[in-house]
mmCIF file of C-alpha atoms in Angstrom:
data_model
loop_
_atom_site.group_PDB
_atom_site.id
_atom_site.type_symbol
_atom_site.label_atom_id
_atom_site.label_comp_id
_atom_site.label_asym_id
_atom_site.label_seq_id
_atom_site.Cartn_x
_atom_site.Cartn_y
_atom_site.Cartn_z
ATOM 1 C CA MET A 1 -25.880 14.244 24.562
ATOM 2 C CA ALA A 2 -24.098 16.654 22.806
ATOM 3 C CA SER A 3 -20.790 14.803 23.656
ATOM 4 C CA ARG A 4 -21.929 12.280 21.344
ATOM 5 C CA PRO A 5 -21.685 13.686 17.660
ATOM 6 C CA ASN A 6 -18.469 15.301 19.098
ATOM 7 C CA ILE A 7 -16.950 11.744 19.733
ATOM 8 C CA ARG A 8 -17.947 10.469 16.413
ATOM 9 C CA LEU A 9 -16.618 13.273 14.585
ATOM 10 C CA LEU A 10 -12.981 13.432 16.610
ATOM 11 C CA LEU A 11 -12.980 9.101 15.640
ATOM 12 C CA THR A 12 -13.621 10.318 11.942
ATOM 13 C CA ALA A 13 -10.863 12.823 12.099
ATOM 14 C CA LEU A 14 -8.542 10.373 13.659
ATOM 15 C CA CYS A 15 -9.409 7.681 11.014
ATOM 16 C CA ALA A 16 -9.136 10.357 8.614
ATOM 17 C CA GLY A 17 -5.660 11.530 9.337
ATOM 18 C CA ALA A 18 -4.609 7.887 9.994
ATOM 19 C CA GLY A 19 -5.460 7.003 6.780
ATOM 20 C CA LEU A 20 -3.526 9.722 5.349
ATOM 21 C CA ALA A 21 -0.762 9.295 6.980
ATOM 22 C CA LEU A 22 -0.722 5.913 5.774
ATOM 23 C CA GLY A 23 -1.531 6.803 2.512
ATOM 24 C CA LEU A 24 2.023 9.171 2.239
ATOM 25 C CA LEU A 25 3.840 6.334 3.784
ATOM 26 C CA ALA A 26 2.804 3.991 0.925
ATOM 27 C CA LEU A 27 3.473 6.968 -1.480
ATOM 28 C CA SER A 28 6.907 7.779 -0.205
ATOM 29 C CA SER A 29 7.897 4.187 0.189
ATOM 30 C CA TYR A 30 6.679 3.436 -3.619
ATOM 31 C CA LEU A 31 8.735 6.133 -4.466
ATOM 32 C CA SER A 32 11.911 5.167 -2.835
ATOM 33 C CA PHE A 33 11.183 1.713 -4.141
ATOM 34 C CA ASP A 34 10.853 2.755 -8.394
ATOM 35 C CA GLU A 35 13.816 5.103 -7.567
ATOM 36 C CA TYR A 36 15.551 1.639 -6.147
ATOM 37 C CA LEU A 37 14.922 0.078 -9.439
ATOM 38 C CA LEU A 38 15.638 3.015 -11.565
ATOM 39 C CA ARG A 39 18.956 2.595 -9.813
ATOM 40 C CA LEU A 40 19.169 -0.475 -10.069
ATOM 41 C CA THR A 41 18.594 -1.025 -13.920
ATOM 42 C CA LEU A 42 20.919 2.017 -14.534
ATOM 43 C CA TRP A 43 23.735 -0.001 -12.837
ATOM 44 C CA LEU A 44 22.659 -3.328 -14.855
ATOM 45 C CA GLY A 45 23.281 -1.006 -17.996
ATOM 46 C CA SER A 46 26.600 0.529 -17.998
#
């Protein structure tokens, strides 16, 4: 019976870690896309 809450805690930590990793990935891709747009506008403006 003691192993059931441990499994639930492990799943919660796993989901939190996956969500955090996805969030960081989305943030980094958004920042790189924003940088790409900035360079494109600078290149078009010059």
